[in-house]
Coordinates of C-alpha atoms in Angstrom, one line a residue:
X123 CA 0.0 0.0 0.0
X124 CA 3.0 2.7 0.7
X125 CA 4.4 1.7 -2.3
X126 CA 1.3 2.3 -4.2
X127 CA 0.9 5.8 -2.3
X128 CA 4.5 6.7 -3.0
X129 CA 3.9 5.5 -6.6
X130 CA 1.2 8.2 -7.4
X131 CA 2.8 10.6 -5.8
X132 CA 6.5 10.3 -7.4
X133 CA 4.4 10.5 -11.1
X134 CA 2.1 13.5 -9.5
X135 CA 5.8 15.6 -8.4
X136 CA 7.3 14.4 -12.2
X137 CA 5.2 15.9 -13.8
X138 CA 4.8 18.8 -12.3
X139 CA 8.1 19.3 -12.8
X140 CA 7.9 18.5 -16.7
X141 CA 5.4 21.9 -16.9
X142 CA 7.7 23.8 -14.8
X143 CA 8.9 24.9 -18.0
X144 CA 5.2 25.6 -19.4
X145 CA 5.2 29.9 -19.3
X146 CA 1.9 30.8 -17.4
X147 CA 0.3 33.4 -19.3
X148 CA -0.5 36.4 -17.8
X149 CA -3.6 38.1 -17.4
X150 CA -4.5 41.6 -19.0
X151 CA -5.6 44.2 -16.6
X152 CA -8.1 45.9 -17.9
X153 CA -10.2 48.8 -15.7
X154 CA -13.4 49.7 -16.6
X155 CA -14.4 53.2 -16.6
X156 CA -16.7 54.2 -14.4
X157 CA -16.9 58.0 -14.6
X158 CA -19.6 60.1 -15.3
X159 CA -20.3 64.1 -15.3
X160 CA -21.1 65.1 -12.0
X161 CA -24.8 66.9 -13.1
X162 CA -26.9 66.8 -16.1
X163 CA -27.1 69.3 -18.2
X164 CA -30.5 69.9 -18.3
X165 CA -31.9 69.2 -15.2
X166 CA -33.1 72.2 -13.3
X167 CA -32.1 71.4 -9.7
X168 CA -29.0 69.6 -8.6
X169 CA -29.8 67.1 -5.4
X170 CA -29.5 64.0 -4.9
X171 CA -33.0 63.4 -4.4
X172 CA -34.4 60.7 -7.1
X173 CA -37.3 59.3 -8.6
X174 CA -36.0 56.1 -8.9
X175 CA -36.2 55.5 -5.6
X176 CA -40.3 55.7 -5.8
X177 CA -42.0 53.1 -5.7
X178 CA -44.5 52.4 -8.5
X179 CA -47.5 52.3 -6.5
X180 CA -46.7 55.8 -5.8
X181 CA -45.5 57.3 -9.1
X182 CA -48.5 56.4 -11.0
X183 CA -51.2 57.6 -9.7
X184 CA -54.5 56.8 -12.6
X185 CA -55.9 53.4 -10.3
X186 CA -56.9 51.9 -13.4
X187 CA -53.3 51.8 -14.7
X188 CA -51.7 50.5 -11.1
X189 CA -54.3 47.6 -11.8
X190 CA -53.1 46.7 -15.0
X191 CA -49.8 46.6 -14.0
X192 CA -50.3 44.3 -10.9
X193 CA -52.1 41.9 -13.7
X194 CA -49.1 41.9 -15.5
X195 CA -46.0 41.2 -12.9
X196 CA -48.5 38.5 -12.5
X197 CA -49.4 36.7 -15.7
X198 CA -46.6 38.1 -18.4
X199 CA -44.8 35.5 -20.0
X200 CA -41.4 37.2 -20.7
X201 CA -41.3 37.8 -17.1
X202 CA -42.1 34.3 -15.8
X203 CA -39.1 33.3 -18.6
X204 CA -37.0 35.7 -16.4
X205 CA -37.5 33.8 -13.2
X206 CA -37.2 30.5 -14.4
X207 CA -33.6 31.4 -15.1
X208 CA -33.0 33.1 -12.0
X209 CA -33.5 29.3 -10.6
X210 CA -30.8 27.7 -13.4
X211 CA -28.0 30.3 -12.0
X212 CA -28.9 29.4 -8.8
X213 CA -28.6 25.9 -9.3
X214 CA -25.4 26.7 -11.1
X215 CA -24.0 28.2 -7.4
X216 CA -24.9 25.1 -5.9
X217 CA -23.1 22.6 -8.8
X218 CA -20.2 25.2 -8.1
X219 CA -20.2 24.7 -4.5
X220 CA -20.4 21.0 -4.3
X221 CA -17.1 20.6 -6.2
X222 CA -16.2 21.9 -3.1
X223 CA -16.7 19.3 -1.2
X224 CA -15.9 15.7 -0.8
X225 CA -17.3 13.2 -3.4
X226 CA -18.8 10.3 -1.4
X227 CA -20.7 7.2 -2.7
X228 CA -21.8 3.7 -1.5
X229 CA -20.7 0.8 -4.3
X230 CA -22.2 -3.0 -3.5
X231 CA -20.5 -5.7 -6.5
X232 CA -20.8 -9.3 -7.1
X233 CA -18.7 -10.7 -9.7
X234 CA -17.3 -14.7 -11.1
X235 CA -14.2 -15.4 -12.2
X236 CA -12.6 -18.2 -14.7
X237 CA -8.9 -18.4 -15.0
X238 CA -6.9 -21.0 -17.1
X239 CA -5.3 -23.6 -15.2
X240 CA -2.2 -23.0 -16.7
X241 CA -1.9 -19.3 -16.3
X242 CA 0.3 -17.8 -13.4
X243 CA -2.9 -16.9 -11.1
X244 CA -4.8 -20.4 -11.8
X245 CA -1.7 -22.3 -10.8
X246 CA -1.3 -19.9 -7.7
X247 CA -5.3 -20.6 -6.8
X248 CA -4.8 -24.4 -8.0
X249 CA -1.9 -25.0 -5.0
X250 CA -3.6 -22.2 -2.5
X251 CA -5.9 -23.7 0.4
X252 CA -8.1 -21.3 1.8
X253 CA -8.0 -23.3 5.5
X254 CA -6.0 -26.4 5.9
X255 CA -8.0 -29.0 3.4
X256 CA -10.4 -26.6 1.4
X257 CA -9.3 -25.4 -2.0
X258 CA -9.8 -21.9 -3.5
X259 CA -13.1 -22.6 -5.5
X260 CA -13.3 -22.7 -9.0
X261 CA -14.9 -20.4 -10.6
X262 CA -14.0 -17.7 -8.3
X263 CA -16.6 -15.5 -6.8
X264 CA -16.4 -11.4 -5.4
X265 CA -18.6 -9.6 -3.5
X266 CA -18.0 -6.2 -2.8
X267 CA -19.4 -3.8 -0.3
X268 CA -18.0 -0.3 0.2
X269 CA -17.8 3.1 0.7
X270 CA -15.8 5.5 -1.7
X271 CA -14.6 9.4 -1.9
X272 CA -12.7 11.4 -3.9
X273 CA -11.9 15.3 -3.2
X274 CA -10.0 18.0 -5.3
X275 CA -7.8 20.2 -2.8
X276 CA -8.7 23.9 -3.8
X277 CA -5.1 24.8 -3.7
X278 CA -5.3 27.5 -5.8
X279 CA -8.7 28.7 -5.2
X280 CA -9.7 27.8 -8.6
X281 CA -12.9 26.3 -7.4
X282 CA -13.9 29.0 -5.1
X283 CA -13.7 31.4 -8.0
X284 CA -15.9 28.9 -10.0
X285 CA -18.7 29.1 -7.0
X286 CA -18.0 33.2 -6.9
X287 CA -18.2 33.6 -10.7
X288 CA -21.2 31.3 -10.9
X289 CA -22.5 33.5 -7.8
X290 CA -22.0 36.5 -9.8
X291 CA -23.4 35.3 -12.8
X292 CA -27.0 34.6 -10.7
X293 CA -26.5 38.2 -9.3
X294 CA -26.3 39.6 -12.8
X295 CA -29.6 37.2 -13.7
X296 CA -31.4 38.9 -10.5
X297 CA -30.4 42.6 -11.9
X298 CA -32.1 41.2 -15.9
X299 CA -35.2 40.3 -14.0
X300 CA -35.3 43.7 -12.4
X301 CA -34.3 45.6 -16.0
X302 CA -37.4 43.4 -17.1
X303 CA -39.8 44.1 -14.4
X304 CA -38.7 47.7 -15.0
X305 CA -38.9 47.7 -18.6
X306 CA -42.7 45.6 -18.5
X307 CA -44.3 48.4 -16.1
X308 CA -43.0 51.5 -18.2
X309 CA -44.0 49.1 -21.3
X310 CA -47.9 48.6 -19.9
X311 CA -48.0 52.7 -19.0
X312 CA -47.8 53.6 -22.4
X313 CA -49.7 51.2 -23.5
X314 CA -52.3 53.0 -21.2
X315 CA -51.7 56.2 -21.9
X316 CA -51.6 55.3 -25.9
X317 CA -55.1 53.8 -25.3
X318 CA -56.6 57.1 -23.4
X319 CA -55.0 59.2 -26.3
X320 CA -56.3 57.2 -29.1
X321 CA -60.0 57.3 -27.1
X322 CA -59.8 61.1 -27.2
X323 CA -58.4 61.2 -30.6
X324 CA -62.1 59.7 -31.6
X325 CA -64.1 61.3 -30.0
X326 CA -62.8 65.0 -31.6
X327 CA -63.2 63.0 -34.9
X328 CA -66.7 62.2 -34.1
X329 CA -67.6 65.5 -33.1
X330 CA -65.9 66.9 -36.4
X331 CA -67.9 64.4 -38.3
X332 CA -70.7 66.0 -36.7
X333 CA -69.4 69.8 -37.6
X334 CA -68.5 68.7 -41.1
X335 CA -71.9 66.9 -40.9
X336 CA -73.9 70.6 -40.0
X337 CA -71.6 72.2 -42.8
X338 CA -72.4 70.6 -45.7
X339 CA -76.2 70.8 -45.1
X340 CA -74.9 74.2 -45.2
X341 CA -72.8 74.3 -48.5
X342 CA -76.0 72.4 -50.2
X343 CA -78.1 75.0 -48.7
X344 CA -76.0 77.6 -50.1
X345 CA -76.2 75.4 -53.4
X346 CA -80.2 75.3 -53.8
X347 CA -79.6 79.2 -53.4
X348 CA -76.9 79.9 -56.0
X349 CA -74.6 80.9 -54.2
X350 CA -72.0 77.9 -54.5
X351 CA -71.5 75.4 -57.1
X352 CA -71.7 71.8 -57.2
X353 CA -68.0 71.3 -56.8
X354 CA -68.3 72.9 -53.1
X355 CA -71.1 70.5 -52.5
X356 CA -68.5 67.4 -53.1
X357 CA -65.4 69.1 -52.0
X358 CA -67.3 69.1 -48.3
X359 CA -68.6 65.7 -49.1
X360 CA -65.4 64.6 -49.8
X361 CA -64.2 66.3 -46.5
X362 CA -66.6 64.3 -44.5
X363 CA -66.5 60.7 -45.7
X364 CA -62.3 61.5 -45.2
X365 CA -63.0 62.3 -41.5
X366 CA -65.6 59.1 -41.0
X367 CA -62.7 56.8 -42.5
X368 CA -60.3 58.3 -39.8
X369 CA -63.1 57.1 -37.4
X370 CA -62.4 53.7 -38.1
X371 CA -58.7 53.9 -38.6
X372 CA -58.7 55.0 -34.8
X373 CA -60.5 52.3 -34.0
X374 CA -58.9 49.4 -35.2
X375 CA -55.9 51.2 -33.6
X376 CA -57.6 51.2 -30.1
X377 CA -58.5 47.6 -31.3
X378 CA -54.7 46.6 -31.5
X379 CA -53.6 49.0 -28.4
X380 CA -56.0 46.9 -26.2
X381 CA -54.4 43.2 -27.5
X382 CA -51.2 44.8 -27.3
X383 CA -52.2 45.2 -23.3
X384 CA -53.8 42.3 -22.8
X385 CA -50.4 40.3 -24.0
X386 CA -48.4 42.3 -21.8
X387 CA -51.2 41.1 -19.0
X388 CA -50.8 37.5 -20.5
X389 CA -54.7 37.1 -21.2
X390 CA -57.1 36.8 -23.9
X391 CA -58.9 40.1 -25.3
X392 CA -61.1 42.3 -23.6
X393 CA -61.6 45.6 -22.9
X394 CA -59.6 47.2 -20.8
X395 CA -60.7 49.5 -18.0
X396 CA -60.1 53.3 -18.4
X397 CA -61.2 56.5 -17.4
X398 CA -61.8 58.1 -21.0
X399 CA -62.6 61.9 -19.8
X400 CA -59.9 63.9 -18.5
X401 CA -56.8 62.9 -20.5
X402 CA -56.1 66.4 -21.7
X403 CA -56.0 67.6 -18.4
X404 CA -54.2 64.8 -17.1
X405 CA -50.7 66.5 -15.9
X406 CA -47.5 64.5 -15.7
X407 CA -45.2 63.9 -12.8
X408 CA -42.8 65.5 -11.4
X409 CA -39.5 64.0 -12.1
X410 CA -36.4 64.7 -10.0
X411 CA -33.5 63.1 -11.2
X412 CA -30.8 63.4 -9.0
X413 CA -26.9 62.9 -9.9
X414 CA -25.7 60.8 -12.9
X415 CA -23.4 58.8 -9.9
X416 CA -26.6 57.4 -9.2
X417 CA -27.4 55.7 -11.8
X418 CA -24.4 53.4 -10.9
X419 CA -26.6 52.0 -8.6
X420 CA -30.0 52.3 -9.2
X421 CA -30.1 51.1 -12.9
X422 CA -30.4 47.1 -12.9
X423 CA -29.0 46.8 -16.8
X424 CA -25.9 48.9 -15.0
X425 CA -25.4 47.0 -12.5
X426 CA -26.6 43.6 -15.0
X427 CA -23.2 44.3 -17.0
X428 CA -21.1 45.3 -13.4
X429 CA -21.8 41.4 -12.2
X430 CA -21.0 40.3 -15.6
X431 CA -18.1 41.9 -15.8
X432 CA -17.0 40.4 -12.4
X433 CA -17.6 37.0 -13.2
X434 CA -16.0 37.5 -16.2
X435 CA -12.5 38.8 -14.7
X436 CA -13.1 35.1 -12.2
X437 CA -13.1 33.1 -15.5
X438 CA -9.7 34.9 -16.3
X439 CA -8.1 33.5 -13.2
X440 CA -9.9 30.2 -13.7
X441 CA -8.5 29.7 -17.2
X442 CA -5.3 30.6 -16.0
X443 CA -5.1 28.1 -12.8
X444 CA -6.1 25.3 -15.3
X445 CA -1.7 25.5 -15.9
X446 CA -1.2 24.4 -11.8
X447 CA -1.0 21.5 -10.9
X448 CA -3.9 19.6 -9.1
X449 CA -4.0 17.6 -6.2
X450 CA -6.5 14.9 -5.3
X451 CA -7.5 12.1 -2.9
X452 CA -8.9 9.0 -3.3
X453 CA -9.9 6.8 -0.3
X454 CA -12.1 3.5 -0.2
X455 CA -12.9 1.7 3.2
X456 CA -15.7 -1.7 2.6
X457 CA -15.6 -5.6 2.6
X458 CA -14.4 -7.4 -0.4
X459 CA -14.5 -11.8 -0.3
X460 CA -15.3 -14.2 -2.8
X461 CA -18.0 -15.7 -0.6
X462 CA -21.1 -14.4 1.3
X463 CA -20.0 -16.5 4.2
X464 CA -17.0 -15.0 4.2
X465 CA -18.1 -11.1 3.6
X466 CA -18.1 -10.2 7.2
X467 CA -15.2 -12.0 9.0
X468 CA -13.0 -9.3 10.0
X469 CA -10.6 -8.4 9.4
X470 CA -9.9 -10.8 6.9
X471 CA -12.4 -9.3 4.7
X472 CA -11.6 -5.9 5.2
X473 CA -10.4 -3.7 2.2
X474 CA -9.0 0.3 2.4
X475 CA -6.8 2.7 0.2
X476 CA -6.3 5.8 0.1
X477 CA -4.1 7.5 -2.7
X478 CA -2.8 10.9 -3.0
X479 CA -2.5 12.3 -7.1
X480 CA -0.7 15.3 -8.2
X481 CA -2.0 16.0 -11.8
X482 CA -0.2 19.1 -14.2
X483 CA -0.9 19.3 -18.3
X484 CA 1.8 18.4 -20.0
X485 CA 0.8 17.9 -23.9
X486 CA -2.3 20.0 -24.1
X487 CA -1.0 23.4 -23.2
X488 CA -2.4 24.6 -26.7
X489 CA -5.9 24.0 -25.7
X490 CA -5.5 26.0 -22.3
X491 CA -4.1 28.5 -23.7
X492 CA -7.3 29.4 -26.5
X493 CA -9.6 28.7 -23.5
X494 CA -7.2 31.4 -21.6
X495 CA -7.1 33.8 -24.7
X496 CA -10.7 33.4 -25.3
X497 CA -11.8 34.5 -21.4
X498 CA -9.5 37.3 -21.3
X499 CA -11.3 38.3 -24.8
X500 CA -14.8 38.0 -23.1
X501 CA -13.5 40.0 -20.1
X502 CA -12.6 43.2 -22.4
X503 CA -15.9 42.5 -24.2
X504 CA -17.6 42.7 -20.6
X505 CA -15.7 45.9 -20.0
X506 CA -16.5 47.6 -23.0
X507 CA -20.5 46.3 -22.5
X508 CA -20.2 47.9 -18.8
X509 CA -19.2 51.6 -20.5
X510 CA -21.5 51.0 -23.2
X511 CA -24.3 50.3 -20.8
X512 CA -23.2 53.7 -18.9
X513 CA -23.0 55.5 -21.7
X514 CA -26.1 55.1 -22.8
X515 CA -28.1 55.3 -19.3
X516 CA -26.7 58.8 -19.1
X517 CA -27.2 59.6 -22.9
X518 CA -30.9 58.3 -22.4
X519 CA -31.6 60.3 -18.8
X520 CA -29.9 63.6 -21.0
X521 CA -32.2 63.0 -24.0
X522 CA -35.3 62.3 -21.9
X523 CA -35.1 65.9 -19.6
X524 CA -34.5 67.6 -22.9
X525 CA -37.9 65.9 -24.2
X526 CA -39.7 66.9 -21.2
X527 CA -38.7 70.8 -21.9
X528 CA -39.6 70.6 -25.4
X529 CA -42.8 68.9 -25.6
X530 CA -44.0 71.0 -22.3
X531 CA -43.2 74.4 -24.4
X532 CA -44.5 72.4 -27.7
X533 CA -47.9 71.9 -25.8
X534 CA -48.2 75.2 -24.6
X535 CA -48.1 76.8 -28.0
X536 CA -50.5 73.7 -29.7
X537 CA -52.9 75.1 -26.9
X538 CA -53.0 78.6 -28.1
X539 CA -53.4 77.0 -31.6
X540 CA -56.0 75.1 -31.1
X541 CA -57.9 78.5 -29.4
X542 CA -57.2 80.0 -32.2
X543 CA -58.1 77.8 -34.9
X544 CA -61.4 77.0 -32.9
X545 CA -62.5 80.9 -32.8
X546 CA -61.3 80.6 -36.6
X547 CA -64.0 78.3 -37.8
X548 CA -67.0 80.3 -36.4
X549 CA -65.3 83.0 -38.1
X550 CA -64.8 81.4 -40.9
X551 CA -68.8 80.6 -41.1
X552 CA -70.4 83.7 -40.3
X553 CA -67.7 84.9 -43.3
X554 CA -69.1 82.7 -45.7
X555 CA -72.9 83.1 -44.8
X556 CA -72.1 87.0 -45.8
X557 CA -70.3 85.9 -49.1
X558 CA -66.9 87.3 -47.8
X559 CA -65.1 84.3 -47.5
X560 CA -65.7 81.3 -49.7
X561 CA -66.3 77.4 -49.3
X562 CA -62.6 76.6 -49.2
X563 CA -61.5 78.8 -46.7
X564 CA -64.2 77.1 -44.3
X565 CA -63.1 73.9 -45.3
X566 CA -59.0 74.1 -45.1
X567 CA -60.1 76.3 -41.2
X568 CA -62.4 73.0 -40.4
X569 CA -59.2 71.0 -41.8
X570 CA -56.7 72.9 -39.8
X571 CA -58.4 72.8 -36.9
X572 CA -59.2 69.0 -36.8
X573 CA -55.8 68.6 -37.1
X574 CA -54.6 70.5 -34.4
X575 CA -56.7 68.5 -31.8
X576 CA -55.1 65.5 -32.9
X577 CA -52.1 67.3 -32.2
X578 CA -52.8 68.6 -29.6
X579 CA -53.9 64.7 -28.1
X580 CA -50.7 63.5 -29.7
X581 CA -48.5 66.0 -27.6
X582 CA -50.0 65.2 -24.4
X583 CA -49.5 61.4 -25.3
X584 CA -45.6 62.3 -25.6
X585 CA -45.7 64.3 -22.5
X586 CA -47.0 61.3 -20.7
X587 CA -44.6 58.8 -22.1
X588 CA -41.7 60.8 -21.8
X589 CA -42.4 61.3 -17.7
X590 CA -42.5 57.1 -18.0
X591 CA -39.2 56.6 -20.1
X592 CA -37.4 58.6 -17.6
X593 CA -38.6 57.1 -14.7
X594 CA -37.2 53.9 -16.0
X595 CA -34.0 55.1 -17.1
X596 CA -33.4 56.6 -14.0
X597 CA -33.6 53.5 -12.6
X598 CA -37.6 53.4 -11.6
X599 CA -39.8 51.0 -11.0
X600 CA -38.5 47.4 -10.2
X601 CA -38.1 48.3 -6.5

């Protein structure tokens, strides 16, 4: 048995030495950038108060929208996907960990055995007596009952960075599931507010259907009389059955708005609950963004890449360690005989080992080395993915405060336009009723001003979705 032992361990220490000579490659040290400009630009006060750190609940405040999004952390499929692979990298920690630990298993055997007579073993059983007067049977039997283990020695740690890199890797899933959770809630409020806008958009066309209606009795009126031609006559005719085909363009777009909903809710189509009356008045939320720093933490696609960028850096030292030497231990303890009677008479029966193996590559150092190369190339791609993913939350945050500016000034002067082009119209009638404006200058102000509202509706839309975006790219909404 010391021979044996000394055996494995006088091939372990050779070869170690033969890779001696075997350069260990070294790792590239790359640091990620982290920084960011201390404000943003156009954000008007500088605290370090944020939105991101409301909850949901409490940033929307339209009950009927809070509803639909409970339904949907519930029931969406995308975000049930998420979770069932938050529980494969957590099963992944727990393969990681058990390498860790001893390997131990139970092993039970039962074997025959023929040897020639005239072979060194047969003649050695042949002239053997097992007690004075009884021969070593013939066929031989074994039975084997016993107990086995084998452990790696973590000498370099090269396990333990497998458990923290597979640790990281589930951290990183965690942070996806929150960018999704994120990304479904801001995804369901406009949605919503898409639906309210389209609702309102129909409703102006109906009652400019109903305008265009009142005008064209009008215009045929004014035809019976002389006054216009039959070209006015279709011109508004024309002007009305273009409006009532806008009617049902809208609604086959609230049509598709509500499935789009309902998919995000993961159920079947129906209608979705809304209040329909007050969306122009609707006013958006205050957003307070706080300092770019922020987003460091707060942001889960941020901090997504920062965990993948730490496990990748692990599976640089991994690769690497795979050029050390390994050492391992064996060990078996049972009861070996070639008869049942004879399975338990100790300690005759007994069997034990234990072996000690210091393992090193020698002839595939080639191999090592592209799985080396190829993990320090997925650790800079991790570091540039970590800037990029930086980069663009501040680039997003910027672009969405400059959005908010613009589309509040944008609805201010849509306002004043639609005032304007309202009073226009009634001008534009009581003008044509005393032949001092003609048919197509009430038509194109009737035009004008239809479009407007839709504007108008369209703006306040924006408004409303812009308030969302940047409450998720602050970092909102998955807490």
């Amino acid at each position: 048995m010391a021979n044996q032992i000394n055996k494995h361990w006088i091939i372990g220490l050779l070869l170690s030495t033969a890779v001696t000579g075997c350069k260990v490659p070294k790792t590239t040290l790359v640091q990620e950038n982290k920084q960011v400009p201390q404000e943003f630009a156009e954000a008007v006060t500088q605290d370090t108060t944020s939105s991101a750190s409301v909850k949901w609940r409490d940033f929307f405040s339209d009950p009927n929208l809070v509803a639909l999004i409970d339904t949907a952390l519930k029931n969406n499929q995308e975000l049930n996907v998420t979770l069932q692979e938050l529980a494969i990298a957590k099963n992944d920690i727990l393969l990681r960990k058990g390498a860790l630990k001893p390997s131990v298993g139970l092993r039970a055997g039962a074997g025959m055995e023929k040897v020639g007579r005239y072979t060194s073993q047969g003649a050695g059983d042949a002239s053997t007596e097992i007690a004075p007067g009884k021969e070593m049977p013939d066929p031989l039997g074994d039975l084997t009952i016993g107990a086995y283990a084998s452990w790696e020695i973590d000498v370099w740690k090269k396990l333990k960075d497998s458990e923290q890199a597979a640790l990281n890797r589930y951290l990183a899933t965690v942070e996806g599931k929150n960018f999704v959770l994120s990304s479904l809630i801001a995804e369901v409020a406009r949605s919503y507010y898409e639906l309210l806008a389209l609702d309102n958009q129909l409703a102006i066309i109906k009652q400019n259907i109903e305008l265009q209606d009142n005008a064209l009795e009008v215009i045929k009126l004014q035809k019976q009389a002389a006054r216009v031609t039959e070209l006015a006559v279709q011109k508004f005719q024309a002007e009305v059955l273009k409006t009532k085909g806008m009617e049902f363009e809208t609604r086959q777009q609230i049509k598709e708005t509500e499935n789009r909903i309902n998919f995000l809710l993961g159920r079947f189509p129906q209608e979705i609950k809304r209040d329909k009356s007050n969306f122009v008045d609707m006013i958006p939320a205050k957003v307070q963004t706080g300092i770019p720093s922020q987003l460091l933490s707060n942001r889960p696609d941020i901090r997504e890449a920062e965990y993948e960028l730490a496990a990748a850096k692990l599976d640089v030292q991994i690769a690497r360690k795979e050029f050390y030497p390994s050492l391992e231990i064996s060990a078996a303890l049972g009861l070996q005989a070639f008869k049942p009677s004879y399975l338990f008479k100790m300690p005759e029966s007994m069997l034990y080992n234990i072996i000690g193996e210091l393992a090193a590559p020698l002839l595939n150092k080639n191999g090592l080395k592209a799985e080396f190369n190829t993990a320090n190339a997925k650790q800079i791609q991790a570091v540039y993915n970590y800037e990029k993913t930086i980069l663009n939350a501040y680039l997003e945050v910027s672009t969405q405060l400059s959005n908010i500016e613009n589309l509040g000034k944008s609805y201010d002067f849509k306002t004043k336009e639609v005032e304007v082009l309202n009073n226009s119209v009634i001008v534009s009638g009581d003008l044509f009723k005393s032949a001092r404006a003609d048919y197509m200058e009430v038509l194109m102000t009737q035009r004008d001003v239809l479009d407007s509202k839709l504007e108008l509706i369209e703006t306040k839309k924006q408004q409303l979705n812009a308030v969302v975006n940047i409450y998720k790219e602050l970092g909102g909404g998955w807490k």
